[in-house]
Amino acid sequence: MHVFINIVPQATLDWECLSTLIGELTNQHFAAASFNLHLNAPQKLTPTQQKQAQDWQLTINQLQLPLAPQNYLINLRETDHVLPGALQQWAQVTAQHPGSPISLAAFDAHQPLHDQIAAYVVDHQEAALQQTYRQLASDSLDNPDEQLLTLWSLQNYSVQTNLQSVRHLTQRIRPTGILLPTELLNPTLPLASAAQAFAVLRQSPDVVRLHVPTLQRAMWVEATPIAWLNELEKIDVEQLDVMWQPVYQAYFQRQLNALLKSIDRKQLTKEDHTELLARIKQNTTRPLHHWSRLRLLQLLSPRVAHQLFY
Amino acid sequence: MKFSLITPCQNEELPQLLALRHNLLAQTTTDFEWVIALNEPLNLTSADWQVPFAVRQVTFHGATVGAARNAAMAAASGDWLVFVDSDDYLTADALATLAAITPFPAETFGDLYQYPTYEPHTSFVASSAQTAVQDNLPKWGGAKRRQPKNRAVNLSTAMLGQLTPGLTVTPTADNWLQHKYVSLAGDSRWNQFNRQLKITGKVVNRQLVQDHHLAFDETNALYPDYPFLTQVMAHTNRYVRLANPTYIRVKHNDPVNQPSVHQLVVADRWQQRIASWQASLAAITAPDLHLAFSRYCLYRLHRFLYMALATGATAEDPSVTDVPGLMVQLQAFLRLVDETALDEVSLLSRRILKHIRQHATCPQRAVDRIVHLRQLGRVIKHRGRGVTRLSYMWWFTKLPLKPNTILYESFLGRNFSDSPKAVYNYLQTTYPGQFKHVWISNPGVTGMPTGQPNTKVVKRFGWRYMYYLATAKFQVINMRQPKWFVKRPGTKFLATWHGTPLKHLVFDMDNVASANPLYKQIFFQQSRQWDYLVTANQFSVDVFEHAFMYPVAKMLKSGYPRNDILSAPGRDTRARQIKEKLGIPLDKKIILYAPTWRDDDYYGVGDYKFTLKLDINRLKRELGDEYVLVLRTHYFITEHLDTTGFGDFVYNESSYDDIAELYLISDVLITDYSSVFFDYAILKRPILYFVYDYEKYGSVLRGFYLDMEKDLPGPLLKTNDDVLDALHHLPQVTQDYAAAYDRFSQRFNAWEDGHATQRVVEAFFDADDLK
């Protein structure tokens, strides 16, 4: 198994974040991994940065994906974090169940990692695996390393065949944070896109879910709502197979609701927010729940909605 | 030698022993010996038995599985005894995974982690060969809620290097991270007690067994394991179960022909069970284990005994005989049981158990009450669902029979059709006013004979349905009756069945992985309630005899009542009426296209199951002037099929009630693997087989009674070109297949002379009924 890690800037490239992420990746000493930075046209690296990239063996817009089986691509944003041991855990799972996309659980980027690991370990203290490990462990759980080991002790995966479950699509359709088998990639779609992840999902017989987080990242819907809506809109419902059309439409409406819920955190300008509301309103299809935000939005103009919601 | 695999085997189980040998060859370690307890001689020197691990055979006295295991244990030489039954199998890494765990002290009770399935080894090997995944397991055969969904991920040593330098991970913890397992010790030692009390897949230290003289009960044929397992538990201080399942336990889905020990119908099953519990409990000295085992036994009494003891207990558990004797035995057992465990049992149940302990008699009224309350509780839990069925069981079946009432059901109430319709029409015409007819219908079904004289239509599973199901003297049904149907004395059941069998049925099926695993058993019980089974031809008689295990003497060799319409004298007039009803021009010939529904196929992206492979555009272009096409497919295909572009060329009659009427109007049939052609052939009109996926369908075809290459009365066509060519040259096709058609008709339609209904009615009803 070889993992191609494609780093996609969230907006303008944050070099400091990128350095951190590359550090987290190289510290894992995982030989079968290569890194690429996907830079959009106006963005360029300074000579110092280029030199640094060379030292990291980070290629720029030169992702070569050989069509060998059992290779995987994962798109990450430079603001994401990779937990220690993540690559080895991915490798263990792909060795057991090759050829399927792997959906990864993640911690939230807005809270300290240490607190989240501690809370996770406490939440799962009744799990048989953790209980067995605690019988054998030498150190107490106050030690951060011991917490990490306990987190690893819990690691497990499931093979899910309910591909058309609307509830699970949030885990399975996203441009970043999913391990995609390279032989299932669609060359006509951008590598880091919801459309690509969705295309891979539709071709795959099952999806593997790695349940214990190996990443820390922000949700697209929260971090970059406009980009997320763009991604969703790029999926052409008309081109989908009959069986997938209603599934995707239901998922799309759910995401519109999720967007409405998440964009009242004041990270958008007034213009952006109003425009986003207008687009959400335009994309909403009936029937709607009586007491949903989407329903309320239908009764208001985006401008009034902005003043009410923001 | 690390492991000794202990396999008891009866003589008739030899084929499955050979399958297990095949499975053990795939183990990634060979550091084990296989000790087989079998009384029939095995030629271990033959080439088949030259395997990379030691194999030894031992014989044993008596016929019990306990005696077999004891003999094998005595001959074993490995450090650890691993109990593997001959019908089960292991995943390839099972023994290697176990061997990798260090330390593994002698006082450990190991478990390979049992995974139940109905899929036999051969079928699993075949499906595994098609996939590259390493974690493949057969289809789950246990309770749905118990299915293990998550697999533990073992870690690589490289990961430990990412921790703070200087951090010490104990060697045991390090080993565990790479080879995860679940360990129960101390306070949690008796968790998962039920799992610990199953012998298959267990790993026990041989020295420990020898030191404490542990053995299986050789006198108890059904429950020899409890004394051994409870003593192993008493002498070990830790239970270690692998984190992922590696022991595949094959459950038997044919309890009629191939019962497992637990499925055997034995008169004194409860007596043997209690005897085994009693012996085990008496030998346990440790208080915590005594309490845990008491809880285990009491739960089973509470859960299963009352249903078996209740008045009118039916097929659920027919094994309670000699109730007074059982009560005396239970009294002795309950006196040994831990009082704390007994106090934990729910109030009503506790009262019954205490009564038995005190008086050694069965408190029948209390037992009946608890069973009734459970049935009622189930209905309340499902918010009233099942209340009509409960009324059926409790009250309706106690009402007097209605001697002139006939209950009809066709395709589970989905339509008014098939042989029950033919019988109904015949009786209405020939014996008007003599019977009261009740038709079962699903909600929303149109075309039912509502408003016809002496006819009622009742909703399936509704109140009136339950009432008539219990009281009607005659039942005419073309599929299966409900599992809980009670065959009352004095009633008569006519099973008309719904077609000449093409695909293997019930007992001829190799493996029923997708259907209800108890399908064969349930079918067997249901078919015993049939008084008569209508058959269409001698071929069906022969097939039903082995496929249904149904006595030939009770079969009616009559032909199918539903097909009388195809031989009736006025069939041309009838055809014209039907054409007019459907709005089909009288001057056009009709092609009937009736393909099967391929529910287990997925052809790839954008090429879904409901794609119609017949090129309708081309058919219309080339044949539109002369023909129209009538479609009869699964509703799912037709719902997604856009026929707007085809104008008046395509008539979608997939929801038309009576397919026989569609046969009547059509001039040529195109089908594939559907059994419709048996009936259509009565008309002696051309039949074409459009089998575009013939190669892909190979595995399914092996499960057919007919040889598709030789037995059919028409050509196998694999492309649209072939179909069109055949349609353009129909006279030639008819001529080419004339001899095959004759043979086919002789074999399958010799009895279809248009009077089948009369024969069925006269055989089913007594002369007194028809007067």
PDB file of N, CA and C in Angstrom, chain A residues 27-28 84-85 88-89 92-93 95-98 128-129 132-133 135-139 143 145-146 148-149 152-159 202-203 210-211 241-244, chain B residues 132-135 149-156 158-160 162-164 167-170 172-173 176-177 180-185 188 243 602 605-606 608 610 636 640:
ATOM      1  N   ASN A  27       7.030  12.680  10.845  1.00  0.00           N
ATOM      2  CA  ASN A  27       7.371  12.063  12.138  1.00  0.00           C
ATOM      3  C   ASN A  27       6.898  10.627  12.241  1.00  0.00           C
ATOM      4  N   GLN A  28       5.989  10.253  11.382  1.00  0.00           N
ATOM      5  CA  GLN A  28       5.450   8.887  11.466  1.00  0.00           C
ATOM      6  C   GLN A  28       6.383   7.869  10.812  1.00  0.00           C
ATOM      7  N   PRO A  84      -0.482  10.970  15.766  1.00  0.00           N
ATOM      8  CA  PRO A  84       0.612   9.989  15.691  1.00  0.00           C
ATOM      9  C   PRO A  84       0.071   8.585  15.413  1.00  0.00           C
ATOM     10  N   GLY A  85       0.791   7.870  14.587  1.00  0.00           N
ATOM     11  CA  GLY A  85       0.406   6.481  14.298  1.00  0.00           C
ATOM     12  C   GLY A  85      -0.699   6.336  13.269  1.00  0.00           C
ATOM     13  N   GLN A  88       0.159   4.265  10.010  1.00  0.00           N
ATOM     14  CA  GLN A  88       0.283   2.818  10.256  1.00  0.00           C
ATOM     15  C   GLN A  88      -1.099   2.189  10.479  1.00  0.00           C
ATOM     16  N   GLN A  89      -1.964   2.931  11.144  1.00  0.00           N
ATOM     17  CA  GLN A  89      -3.311   2.376  11.363  1.00  0.00           C
ATOM     18  C   GLN A  89      -4.055   2.243  10.036  1.00  0.00           C
ATOM     19  N   GLN A  92      -2.757  -0.798   8.313  1.00  0.00           N
ATOM     20  CA  GLN A  92      -3.272  -2.054   8.874  1.00  0.00           C
ATOM     21  C   GLN A  92      -4.655  -2.372   8.309  1.00  0.00           C
ATOM     22  N   VAL A  93      -5.486  -1.339   8.206  1.00  0.00           N
ATOM     23  CA  VAL A  93      -6.842  -1.566   7.723  1.00  0.00           C
ATOM     24  C   VAL A  93      -6.838  -1.910   6.237  1.00  0.00           C
ATOM     25  N   ALA A  95      -4.566  -3.329   4.613  1.00  0.00           N
ATOM     26  CA  ALA A  95      -4.050  -4.692   4.408  1.00  0.00           C
ATOM     27  C   ALA A  95      -5.177  -5.712   4.617  1.00  0.00           C
ATOM     28  N   GLN A  96      -6.050  -5.424   5.560  1.00  0.00           N
ATOM     29  CA  GLN A  96      -7.150  -6.349   5.853  1.00  0.00           C
ATOM     30  C   GLN A  96      -8.263  -6.276   4.813  1.00  0.00           C
ATOM     31  N   HIS A  97      -8.539  -5.062   4.367  1.00  0.00           N
ATOM     32  CA  HIS A  97      -9.703  -4.892   3.498  1.00  0.00           C
ATOM     33  C   HIS A  97      -9.367  -3.953   2.346  1.00  0.00           C
ATOM     34  N   PRO A  98      -8.533  -4.400   1.421  1.00  0.00           N
ATOM     35  CA  PRO A  98      -8.090  -3.492   0.353  1.00  0.00           C
ATOM     36  C   PRO A  98      -9.183  -3.197  -0.665  1.00  0.00           C
ATOM     37  N   ALA A 128     -14.540  -3.415  25.971  1.00  0.00           N
ATOM     38  CA  ALA A 128     -13.777  -4.600  26.386  1.00  0.00           C
ATOM     39  C   ALA A 128     -12.297  -4.458  26.030  1.00  0.00           C
ATOM     40  N   LEU A 129     -12.021  -3.882  24.864  1.00  0.00           N
ATOM     41  CA  LEU A 129     -10.628  -3.753  24.446  1.00  0.00           C
ATOM     42  C   LEU A 129      -9.867  -2.826  25.398  1.00  0.00           C
ATOM     43  N   THR A 132      -9.273  -4.499  28.731  1.00  0.00           N
ATOM     44  CA  THR A 132      -8.180  -5.478  28.675  1.00  0.00           C
ATOM     45  C   THR A 132      -6.831  -4.757  28.660  1.00  0.00           C
ATOM     46  N   TYR A 133      -6.748  -3.699  27.858  1.00  0.00           N
ATOM     47  CA  TYR A 133      -5.461  -2.995  27.771  1.00  0.00           C
ATOM     48  C   TYR A 133      -5.101  -2.391  29.118  1.00  0.00           C
ATOM     49  N   GLN A 135      -5.684  -3.512  31.950  1.00  0.00           N
ATOM     50  CA  GLN A 135      -5.151  -4.554  32.850  1.00  0.00           C
ATOM     51  C   GLN A 135      -3.644  -4.734  32.627  1.00  0.00           C
ATOM     52  N   LEU A 136      -3.202  -4.450  31.399  1.00  0.00           N
ATOM     53  CA  LEU A 136      -1.809  -4.737  31.036  1.00  0.00           C
ATOM     54  C   LEU A 136      -0.926  -3.496  31.086  1.00  0.00           C
ATOM     55  N   ALA A 137      -1.542  -2.308  31.047  1.00  0.00           N
ATOM     56  CA  ALA A 137      -0.757  -1.078  30.922  1.00  0.00           C
ATOM     57  C   ALA A 137       0.035  -0.814  32.190  1.00  0.00           C
ATOM     58  N   SER A 138       1.191  -0.160  32.002  1.00  0.00           N
ATOM     59  CA  SER A 138       2.057   0.072  33.151  1.00  0.00           C
ATOM     60  C   SER A 138       1.842   1.456  33.742  1.00  0.00           C
ATOM     61  N   ASP A 139       1.365   2.387  32.942  1.00  0.00           N
ATOM     62  CA  ASP A 139       1.302   3.778  33.380  1.00  0.00           C
ATOM     63  C   ASP A 139      -0.147   4.186  33.625  1.00  0.00           C
ATOM     64  N   ASN A 143      -0.849  10.289  31.989  1.00  0.00           N
ATOM     65  CA  ASN A 143       0.249  10.470  31.040  1.00  0.00           C
ATOM     66  C   ASN A 143      -0.316  10.600  29.617  1.00  0.00           C
ATOM     67  N   ASP A 145       1.044  10.170  26.774  1.00  0.00           N
ATOM     68  CA  ASP A 145       1.429   9.036  25.927  1.00  0.00           C
ATOM     69  C   ASP A 145       0.551   7.827  26.213  1.00  0.00           C
ATOM     70  N   GLU A 146       0.246   7.647  27.490  1.00  0.00           N
ATOM     71  CA  GLU A 146      -0.593   6.510  27.869  1.00  0.00           C
ATOM     72  C   GLU A 146      -2.003   6.704  27.321  1.00  0.00           C
ATOM     73  N   LEU A 148      -2.683   8.250  24.577  1.00  0.00           N
ATOM     74  CA  LEU A 148      -2.597   7.952  23.147  1.00  0.00           C
ATOM     75  C   LEU A 148      -2.586   6.441  22.908  1.00  0.00           C
ATOM     76  N   LEU A 149      -1.823   5.736  23.762  1.00  0.00           N
ATOM     77  CA  LEU A 149      -1.775   4.269  23.640  1.00  0.00           C
ATOM     78  C   LEU A 149      -3.167   3.667  23.867  1.00  0.00           C
ATOM     79  N   TRP A 152      -5.161   4.095  20.864  1.00  0.00           N
ATOM     80  CA  TRP A 152      -4.801   3.075  19.856  1.00  0.00           C
ATOM     81  C   TRP A 152      -5.407   1.722  20.224  1.00  0.00           C
ATOM     82  N   SER A 153      -5.456   1.470  21.532  1.00  0.00           N
ATOM     83  CA  SER A 153      -5.975   0.156  21.939  1.00  0.00           C
ATOM     84  C   SER A 153      -7.432  -0.006  21.516  1.00  0.00           C
ATOM     85  N   LEU A 154      -8.121   1.128  21.387  1.00  0.00           N
ATOM     86  CA  LEU A 154      -9.535   1.074  21.030  1.00  0.00           C
ATOM     87  C   LEU A 154      -9.776   0.969  19.530  1.00  0.00           C
ATOM     88  N   GLN A 155      -8.725   1.170  18.759  1.00  0.00           N
ATOM     89  CA  GLN A 155      -8.934   1.332  17.309  1.00  0.00           C
ATOM     90  C   GLN A 155      -9.658   0.114  16.696  1.00  0.00           C
ATOM     91  N   ASN A 156     -10.671   0.400  15.925  1.00  0.00           N
ATOM     92  CA  ASN A 156     -11.431  -0.661  15.249  1.00  0.00           C
ATOM     93  C   ASN A 156     -12.094  -0.107  14.007  1.00  0.00           C
ATOM     94  N   TYR A 157     -12.504  -0.990  13.144  1.00  0.00           N
ATOM     95  CA  TYR A 157     -13.152  -0.555  11.907  1.00  0.00           C
ATOM     96  C   TYR A 157     -14.360  -1.436  11.627  1.00  0.00           C
ATOM     97  N   SER A 158     -15.233  -0.947  10.762  1.00  0.00           N
ATOM     98  CA  SER A 158     -16.355  -1.773  10.322  1.00  0.00           C
ATOM     99  C   SER A 158     -16.469  -1.668   8.811  1.00  0.00           C
ATOM    100  N   VAL A 159     -16.973  -2.723   8.211  1.00  0.00           N
ATOM    101  CA  VAL A 159     -17.195  -2.725   6.768  1.00  0.00           C
ATOM    102  C   VAL A 159     -18.682  -2.469   6.554  1.00  0.00           C
ATOM    103  N   ARG A 202     -19.859   5.417  -5.316  1.00  0.00           N
ATOM    104  CA  ARG A 202     -20.862   4.732  -6.134  1.00  0.00           C
ATOM    105  C   ARG A 202     -20.301   3.494  -6.812  1.00  0.00           C
ATOM    106  N   GLN A 203     -18.989   3.466  -7.000  1.00  0.00           N
ATOM    107  CA  GLN A 203     -18.378   2.306  -7.665  1.00  0.00           C
ATOM    108  C   GLN A 203     -17.985   1.210  -6.692  1.00  0.00           C
ATOM    109  N   LEU A 210     -13.161   3.743   9.818  1.00  0.00           N
ATOM    110  CA  LEU A 210     -12.201   3.613  10.907  1.00  0.00           C
ATOM    111  C   LEU A 210     -12.752   4.447  12.059  1.00  0.00           C
ATOM    112  N   HIS A 211     -13.110   3.815  13.150  1.00  0.00           N
ATOM    113  CA  HIS A 211     -13.959   4.482  14.136  1.00  0.00           C
ATOM    114  C   HIS A 211     -13.218   5.394  15.108  1.00  0.00           C
ATOM    115  N   ASP A 241     -27.385   7.785 -11.450  1.00  0.00           N
ATOM    116  CA  ASP A 241     -28.288   6.670 -11.733  1.00  0.00           C
ATOM    117  C   ASP A 241     -29.577   6.859 -10.951  1.00  0.00           C
ATOM    118  N   VAL A 242     -30.607   6.216 -11.459  1.00  0.00           N
ATOM    119  CA  VAL A 242     -31.938   6.431 -10.872  1.00  0.00           C
ATOM    120  C   VAL A 242     -31.953   6.105  -9.374  1.00  0.00           C
ATOM    121  N   MET A 243     -31.200   5.094  -9.008  1.00  0.00           N
ATOM    122  CA  MET A 243     -31.240   4.691  -7.606  1.00  0.00           C
ATOM    123  C   MET A 243     -30.535   5.687  -6.692  1.00  0.00           C
ATOM    124  N   TRP A 244     -29.560   6.415  -7.247  1.00  0.00           N
ATOM    125  CA  TRP A 244     -28.809   7.359  -6.423  1.00  0.00           C
ATOM    126  C   TRP A 244     -29.462   8.735  -6.368  1.00  0.00           C
TER     127      TRP A 244
ATOM    128  N   ALA B 132     -10.274 -10.113  -2.732  1.00  0.00           N
ATOM    129  CA  ALA B 132      -8.906  -9.986  -2.231  1.00  0.00           C
ATOM    130  C   ALA B 132      -8.884  -9.636  -0.757  1.00  0.00           C
ATOM    131  N   VAL B 133     -10.045  -9.391  -0.181  1.00  0.00           N
ATOM    132  CA  VAL B 133     -10.038  -8.926   1.200  1.00  0.00           C
ATOM    133  C   VAL B 133      -9.663 -10.058   2.146  1.00  0.00           C
ATOM    134  N   GLN B 134      -8.923  -9.694   3.189  1.00  0.00           N
ATOM    135  CA  GLN B 134      -8.415 -10.677   4.147  1.00  0.00           C
ATOM    136  C   GLN B 134      -9.409 -10.932   5.276  1.00  0.00           C
ATOM    137  N   ASP B 135     -10.299  -9.975   5.509  1.00  0.00           N
ATOM    138  CA  ASP B 135     -11.166 -10.082   6.681  1.00  0.00           C
ATOM    139  C   ASP B 135     -12.535 -10.657   6.330  1.00  0.00           C
ATOM    140  N   LYS B 149     -19.983  -6.079  14.565  1.00  0.00           N
ATOM    141  CA  LYS B 149     -19.855  -5.148  13.440  1.00  0.00           C
ATOM    142  C   LYS B 149     -18.436  -4.619  13.315  1.00  0.00           C
ATOM    143  N   ASN B 150     -17.771  -4.436  14.445  1.00  0.00           N
ATOM    144  CA  ASN B 150     -16.463  -3.783  14.409  1.00  0.00           C
ATOM    145  C   ASN B 150     -15.336  -4.796  14.575  1.00  0.00           C
ATOM    146  N   ARG B 151     -14.276  -4.558  13.834  1.00  0.00           N
ATOM    147  CA  ARG B 151     -13.086  -5.412  13.948  1.00  0.00           C
ATOM    148  C   ARG B 151     -11.983  -4.606  14.616  1.00  0.00           C
ATOM    149  N   ALA B 152     -11.302  -5.256  15.551  1.00  0.00           N
ATOM    150  CA  ALA B 152     -10.192  -4.575  16.204  1.00  0.00           C
ATOM    151  C   ALA B 152      -9.034  -4.426  15.227  1.00  0.00           C
ATOM    152  N   VAL B 153      -8.306  -3.320  15.337  1.00  0.00           N
ATOM    153  CA  VAL B 153      -7.132  -3.100  14.479  1.00  0.00           C
ATOM    154  C   VAL B 153      -5.887  -3.349  15.318  1.00  0.00           C
ATOM    155  N   ASN B 154      -5.075  -4.294  14.886  1.00  0.00           N
ATOM    156  CA  ASN B 154      -3.799  -4.520  15.564  1.00  0.00           C
ATOM    157  C   ASN B 154      -2.808  -3.456  15.114  1.00  0.00           C
ATOM    158  N   LEU B 155      -1.868  -3.129  15.978  1.00  0.00           N
ATOM    159  CA  LEU B 155      -0.928  -2.056  15.650  1.00  0.00           C
ATOM    160  C   LEU B 155       0.422  -2.641  15.265  1.00  0.00           C
ATOM    161  N   SER B 156       1.197  -1.824  14.572  1.00  0.00           N
ATOM    162  CA  SER B 156       2.544  -2.282  14.223  1.00  0.00           C
ATOM    163  C   SER B 156       3.526  -1.695  15.230  1.00  0.00           C
ATOM    164  N   ALA B 158       6.136  -0.179  14.718  1.00  0.00           N
ATOM    165  CA  ALA B 158       6.664   1.120  14.297  1.00  0.00           C
ATOM    166  C   ALA B 158       5.953   2.258  15.015  1.00  0.00           C
ATOM    167  N   MET B 159       4.712   2.034  15.377  1.00  0.00           N
ATOM    168  CA  MET B 159       3.951   3.113  16.004  1.00  0.00           C
ATOM    169  C   MET B 159       4.505   3.496  17.363  1.00  0.00           C
ATOM    170  N   LEU B 160       5.044   2.511  18.069  1.00  0.00           N
ATOM    171  CA  LEU B 160       5.528   2.800  19.421  1.00  0.00           C
ATOM    172  C   LEU B 160       6.700   3.781  19.395  1.00  0.00           C
ATOM    173  N   GLN B 162       6.850   6.428  17.898  1.00  0.00           N
ATOM    174  CA  GLN B 162       6.370   7.808  17.837  1.00  0.00           C
ATOM    175  C   GLN B 162       6.025   8.367  19.215  1.00  0.00           C
ATOM    176  N   LEU B 163       6.121   7.532  20.218  1.00  0.00           N
ATOM    177  CA  LEU B 163       5.820   8.017  21.562  1.00  0.00           C
ATOM    178  C   LEU B 163       7.061   8.676  22.155  1.00  0.00           C
ATOM    179  N   THR B 164       6.878   9.334  23.279  1.00  0.00           N
ATOM    180  CA  THR B 164       8.003   9.996  23.936  1.00  0.00           C
ATOM    181  C   THR B 164       9.107   8.977  24.214  1.00  0.00           C
ATOM    182  N   LEU B 167       9.542   6.183  27.282  1.00  0.00           N
ATOM    183  CA  LEU B 167       8.291   5.615  27.794  1.00  0.00           C
ATOM    184  C   LEU B 167       8.387   4.091  27.758  1.00  0.00           C
ATOM    185  N   THR B 168       8.036   3.475  28.856  1.00  0.00           N
ATOM    186  CA  THR B 168       8.128   2.013  28.866  1.00  0.00           C
ATOM    187  C   THR B 168       6.743   1.392  28.641  1.00  0.00           C
ATOM    188  N   VAL B 169       6.708   0.553  27.650  1.00  0.00           N
ATOM    189  CA  VAL B 169       5.505  -0.242  27.429  1.00  0.00           C
ATOM    190  C   VAL B 169       5.890  -1.662  27.800  1.00  0.00           C
ATOM    191  N   THR B 170       5.139  -2.261  28.713  1.00  0.00           N
ATOM    192  CA  THR B 170       5.518  -3.614  29.165  1.00  0.00           C
ATOM    193  C   THR B 170       5.452  -4.581  27.978  1.00  0.00           C
ATOM    194  N   THR B 172       4.111  -7.381  27.727  1.00  0.00           N
ATOM    195  CA  THR B 172       2.766  -7.955  27.575  1.00  0.00           C
ATOM    196  C   THR B 172       1.854  -6.975  26.846  1.00  0.00           C
ATOM    197  N   ALA B 173       1.936  -5.687  27.255  1.00  0.00           N
ATOM    198  CA  ALA B 173       1.107  -4.671  26.594  1.00  0.00           C
ATOM    199  C   ALA B 173       1.527  -4.512  25.142  1.00  0.00           C
ATOM    200  N   TRP B 176       0.146  -7.292  23.280  1.00  0.00           N
ATOM    201  CA  TRP B 176      -1.313  -7.146  23.137  1.00  0.00           C
ATOM    202  C   TRP B 176      -1.666  -6.158  22.028  1.00  0.00           C
ATOM    203  N   LEU B 177      -0.909  -5.031  21.955  1.00  0.00           N
ATOM    204  CA  LEU B 177      -1.225  -4.027  20.927  1.00  0.00           C
ATOM    205  C   LEU B 177      -1.091  -4.624  19.521  1.00  0.00           C
ATOM    206  N   LYS B 180      -4.405  -8.178  19.447  1.00  0.00           N
ATOM    207  CA  LYS B 180      -5.414  -7.816  20.446  1.00  0.00           C
ATOM    208  C   LYS B 180      -6.347  -8.979  20.796  1.00  0.00           C
ATOM    209  N   TYR B 181      -6.708  -9.017  22.036  1.00  0.00           N
ATOM    210  CA  TYR B 181      -7.694  -9.986  22.504  1.00  0.00           C
ATOM    211  C   TYR B 181      -8.480  -9.346  23.649  1.00  0.00           C
ATOM    212  N   VAL B 182      -9.533 -10.009  24.067  1.00  0.00           N
ATOM    213  CA  VAL B 182     -10.319  -9.528  25.201  1.00  0.00           C
ATOM    214  C   VAL B 182     -10.076 -10.483  26.354  1.00  0.00           C
ATOM    215  N   SER B 183      -9.715  -9.912  27.481  1.00  0.00           N
ATOM    216  CA  SER B 183      -9.424 -10.759  28.635  1.00  0.00           C
ATOM    217  C   SER B 183     -10.415 -10.457  29.755  1.00  0.00           C
ATOM    218  N   LEU B 184     -10.988 -11.491  30.315  1.00  0.00           N
ATOM    219  CA  LEU B 184     -11.901 -11.309  31.441  1.00  0.00           C
ATOM    220  C   LEU B 184     -11.281 -11.988  32.654  1.00  0.00           C
ATOM    221  N   ALA B 185     -11.028 -11.194  33.683  1.00  0.00           N
ATOM    222  CA  ALA B 185     -10.444 -11.735  34.913  1.00  0.00           C
ATOM    223  C   ALA B 185     -10.975 -10.909  36.072  1.00  0.00           C
ATOM    224  N   SER B 188     -14.709  -9.186  36.380  1.00  0.00           N
ATOM    225  CA  SER B 188     -15.412  -9.424  35.113  1.00  0.00           C
ATOM    226  C   SER B 188     -15.273 -10.872  34.632  1.00  0.00           C
ATOM    227  N   ALA B 243      -9.804 -11.048  19.601  1.00  0.00           N
ATOM    228  CA  ALA B 243     -10.596  -9.839  19.357  1.00  0.00           C
ATOM    229  C   ALA B 243     -11.481  -9.980  18.122  1.00  0.00           C
ATOM    230  N   TYR B 602     -25.746  -7.085 -10.154  1.00  0.00           N
ATOM    231  CA  TYR B 602     -25.385  -5.686 -10.274  1.00  0.00           C
ATOM    232  C   TYR B 602     -24.383  -5.644 -11.410  1.00  0.00           C
ATOM    233  N   VAL B 605     -21.640   0.279 -13.014  1.00  0.00           N
ATOM    234  CA  VAL B 605     -22.158   1.638 -12.920  1.00  0.00           C
ATOM    235  C   VAL B 605     -23.024   1.976 -14.123  1.00  0.00           C
ATOM    236  N   GLY B 606     -24.144   2.578 -13.868  1.00  0.00           N
ATOM    237  CA  GLY B 606     -25.006   3.052 -14.948  1.00  0.00           C
ATOM    238  C   GLY B 606     -25.714   1.929 -15.685  1.00  0.00           C
ATOM    239  N   TYR B 608     -27.981  -0.650 -14.464  1.00  0.00           N
ATOM    240  CA  TYR B 608     -28.654  -1.204 -13.301  1.00  0.00           C
ATOM    241  C   TYR B 608     -29.566  -2.346 -13.649  1.00  0.00           C
ATOM    242  N   PHE B 610     -32.658  -2.724 -13.440  1.00  0.00           N
ATOM    243  CA  PHE B 610     -33.942  -2.554 -14.079  1.00  0.00           C
ATOM    244  C   PHE B 610     -33.813  -2.066 -15.514  1.00  0.00           C
ATOM    245  N   PHE B 636     -40.726  -3.118 -10.330  1.00  0.00           N
ATOM    246  CA  PHE B 636     -39.623  -2.177 -10.144  1.00  0.00           C
ATOM    247  C   PHE B 636     -39.019  -1.761 -11.489  1.00  0.00           C
ATOM    248  N   HIS B 640     -39.624   2.244 -13.469  1.00  0.00           N
ATOM    249  CA  HIS B 640     -38.529   3.103 -13.891  1.00  0.00           C
ATOM    250  C   HIS B 640     -38.374   3.161 -15.400  1.00  0.00           C
TER     251      HIS B 640
END
